[in-house]
XYZ file of C-alpha atoms in Angstrom:
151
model
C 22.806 10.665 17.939
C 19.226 10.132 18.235
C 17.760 8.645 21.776
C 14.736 6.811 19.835
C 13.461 6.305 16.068
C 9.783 7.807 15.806
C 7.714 5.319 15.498
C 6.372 5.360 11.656
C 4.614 2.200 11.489
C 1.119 3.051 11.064
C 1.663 5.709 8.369
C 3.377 2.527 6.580
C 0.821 0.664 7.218
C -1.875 3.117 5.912
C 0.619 4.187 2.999
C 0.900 0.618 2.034
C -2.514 0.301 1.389
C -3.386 2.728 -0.741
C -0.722 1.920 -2.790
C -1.274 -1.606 -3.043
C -5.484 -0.240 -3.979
C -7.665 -1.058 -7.069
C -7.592 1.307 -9.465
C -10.199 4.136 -8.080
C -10.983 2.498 -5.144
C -9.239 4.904 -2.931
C -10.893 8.016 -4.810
C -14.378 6.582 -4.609
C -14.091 5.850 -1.119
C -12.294 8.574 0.079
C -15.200 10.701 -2.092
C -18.049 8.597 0.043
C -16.279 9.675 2.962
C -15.690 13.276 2.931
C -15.358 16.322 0.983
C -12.424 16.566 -0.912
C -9.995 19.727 0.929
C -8.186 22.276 -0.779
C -4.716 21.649 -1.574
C -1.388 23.101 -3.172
C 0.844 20.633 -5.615
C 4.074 20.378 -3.821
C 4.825 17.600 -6.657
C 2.132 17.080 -9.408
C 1.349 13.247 -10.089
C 4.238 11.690 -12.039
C 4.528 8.068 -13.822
C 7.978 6.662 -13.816
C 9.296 3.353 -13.059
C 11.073 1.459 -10.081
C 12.943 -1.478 -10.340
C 11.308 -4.433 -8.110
C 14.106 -6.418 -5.923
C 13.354 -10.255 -4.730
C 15.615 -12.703 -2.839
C 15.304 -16.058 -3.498
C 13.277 -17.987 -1.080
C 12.679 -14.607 0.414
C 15.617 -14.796 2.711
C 18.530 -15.029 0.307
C 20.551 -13.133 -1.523
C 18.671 -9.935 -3.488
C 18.268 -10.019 -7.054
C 16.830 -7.215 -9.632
C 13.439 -8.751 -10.735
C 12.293 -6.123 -13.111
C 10.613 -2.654 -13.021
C 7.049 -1.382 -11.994
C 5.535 1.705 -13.221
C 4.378 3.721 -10.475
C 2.941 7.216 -10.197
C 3.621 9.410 -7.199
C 2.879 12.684 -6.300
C 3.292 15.298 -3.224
C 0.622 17.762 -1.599
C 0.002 20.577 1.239
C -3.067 21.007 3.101
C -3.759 24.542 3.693
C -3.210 24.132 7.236
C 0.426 22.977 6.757
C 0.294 19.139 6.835
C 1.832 17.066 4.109
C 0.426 14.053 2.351
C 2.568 11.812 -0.347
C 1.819 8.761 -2.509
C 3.563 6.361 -4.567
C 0.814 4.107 -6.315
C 1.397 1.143 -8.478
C 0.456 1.829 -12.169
C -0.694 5.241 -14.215
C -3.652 6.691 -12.252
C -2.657 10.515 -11.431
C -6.587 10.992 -9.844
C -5.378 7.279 -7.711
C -2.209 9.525 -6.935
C -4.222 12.651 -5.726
C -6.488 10.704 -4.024
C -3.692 8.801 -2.042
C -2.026 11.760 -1.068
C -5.488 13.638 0.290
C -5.822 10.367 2.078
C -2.417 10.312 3.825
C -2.893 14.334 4.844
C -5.658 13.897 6.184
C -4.714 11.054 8.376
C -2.104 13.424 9.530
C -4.654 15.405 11.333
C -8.397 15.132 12.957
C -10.413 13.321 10.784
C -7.875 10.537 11.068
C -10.775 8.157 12.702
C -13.738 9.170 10.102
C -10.810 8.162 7.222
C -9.982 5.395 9.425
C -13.444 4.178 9.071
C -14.173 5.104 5.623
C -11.315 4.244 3.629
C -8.354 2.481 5.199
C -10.652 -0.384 7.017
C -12.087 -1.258 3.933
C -9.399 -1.496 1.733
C -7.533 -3.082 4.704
C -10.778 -5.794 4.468
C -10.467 -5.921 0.904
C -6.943 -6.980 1.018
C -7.680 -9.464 3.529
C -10.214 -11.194 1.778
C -7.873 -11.257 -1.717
C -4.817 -12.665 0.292
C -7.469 -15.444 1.743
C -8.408 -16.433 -1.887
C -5.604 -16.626 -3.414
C -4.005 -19.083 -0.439
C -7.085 -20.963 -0.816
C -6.423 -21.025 -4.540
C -2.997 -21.827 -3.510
C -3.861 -24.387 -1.123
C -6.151 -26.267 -3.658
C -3.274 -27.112 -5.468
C -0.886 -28.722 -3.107
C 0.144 -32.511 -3.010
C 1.244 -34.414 -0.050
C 3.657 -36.663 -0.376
C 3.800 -39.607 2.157
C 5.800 -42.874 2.779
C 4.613 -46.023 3.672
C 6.613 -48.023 5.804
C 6.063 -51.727 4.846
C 5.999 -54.818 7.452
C 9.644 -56.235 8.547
C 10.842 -58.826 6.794
């Protein structure tokens, strides 16, 4: 039995991000960052598909609500450290790219890729998820009762 569970929350949070990434947006940034590191393929990029779960009114019970091609793909630093990614859609350069990314964060130039990449996609999200609640939000009706005088 285990005394604690590591703590893997920021890797999900960085991993979510570049999966969730425009398509080359994660190469070009990570490519205005730094130079790009040798690697070996542990996994080449490969597109299959997952099947997407929901739950109704995102509390109930789960239902299957269709698939989602991804691409994912697994790497090794030369100095040992691993990097994987599972992106949404076909991109195998995306893939690469997302994998690099999540290596690299395994090791010293965590805060320059902090910096570089993950705080402006993080941004970028940010400022989508506004919109679209603002698109949202543009939309919605209030619906009010009057209470009329006693008779």
């Amino acid at each position: 039995m285990k005394d604690h569970a590591p703590d893997h929350s920021p890797r999900q949070a960085w991993m979510g991000l570049l999966a969730k990434a425009g398509p080359g947006r994660v190469a070009a940034l990570l490519d205005d960052t730094c130079a790009r590191p040798g690697f070996d393929w542990l996994r080449r990029p490969e597109t299959g598909s997952v099947m997407v779960r929901g739950r109704t009114g995102g509390t109930g019970a789960p239902f299957n609500l269709g698939e989602m091609t991804v691409t994912r793909c697994a790497l090794r630093l030369p100095c040992g450290t691993v990097g994987h990614a599972y992106i949404q859609g076909r991109s195998k350069p995306d893939a690469e790219a997302a994998a690099l990314v999540d290596a690299l964060m395994q090791t010293d130039r965590a805060p320059a890729l902090q910096a570089g990449v993950l705080d402006p996609l993080r941004a970028e999200a940010e400022t989508a998820r506004t919109s679209r609640a603002a698109r949202a939000a543009a939309t919605k009706v209030d619906f009010f009762t009057m209470v009329r005088g006693e008779d």
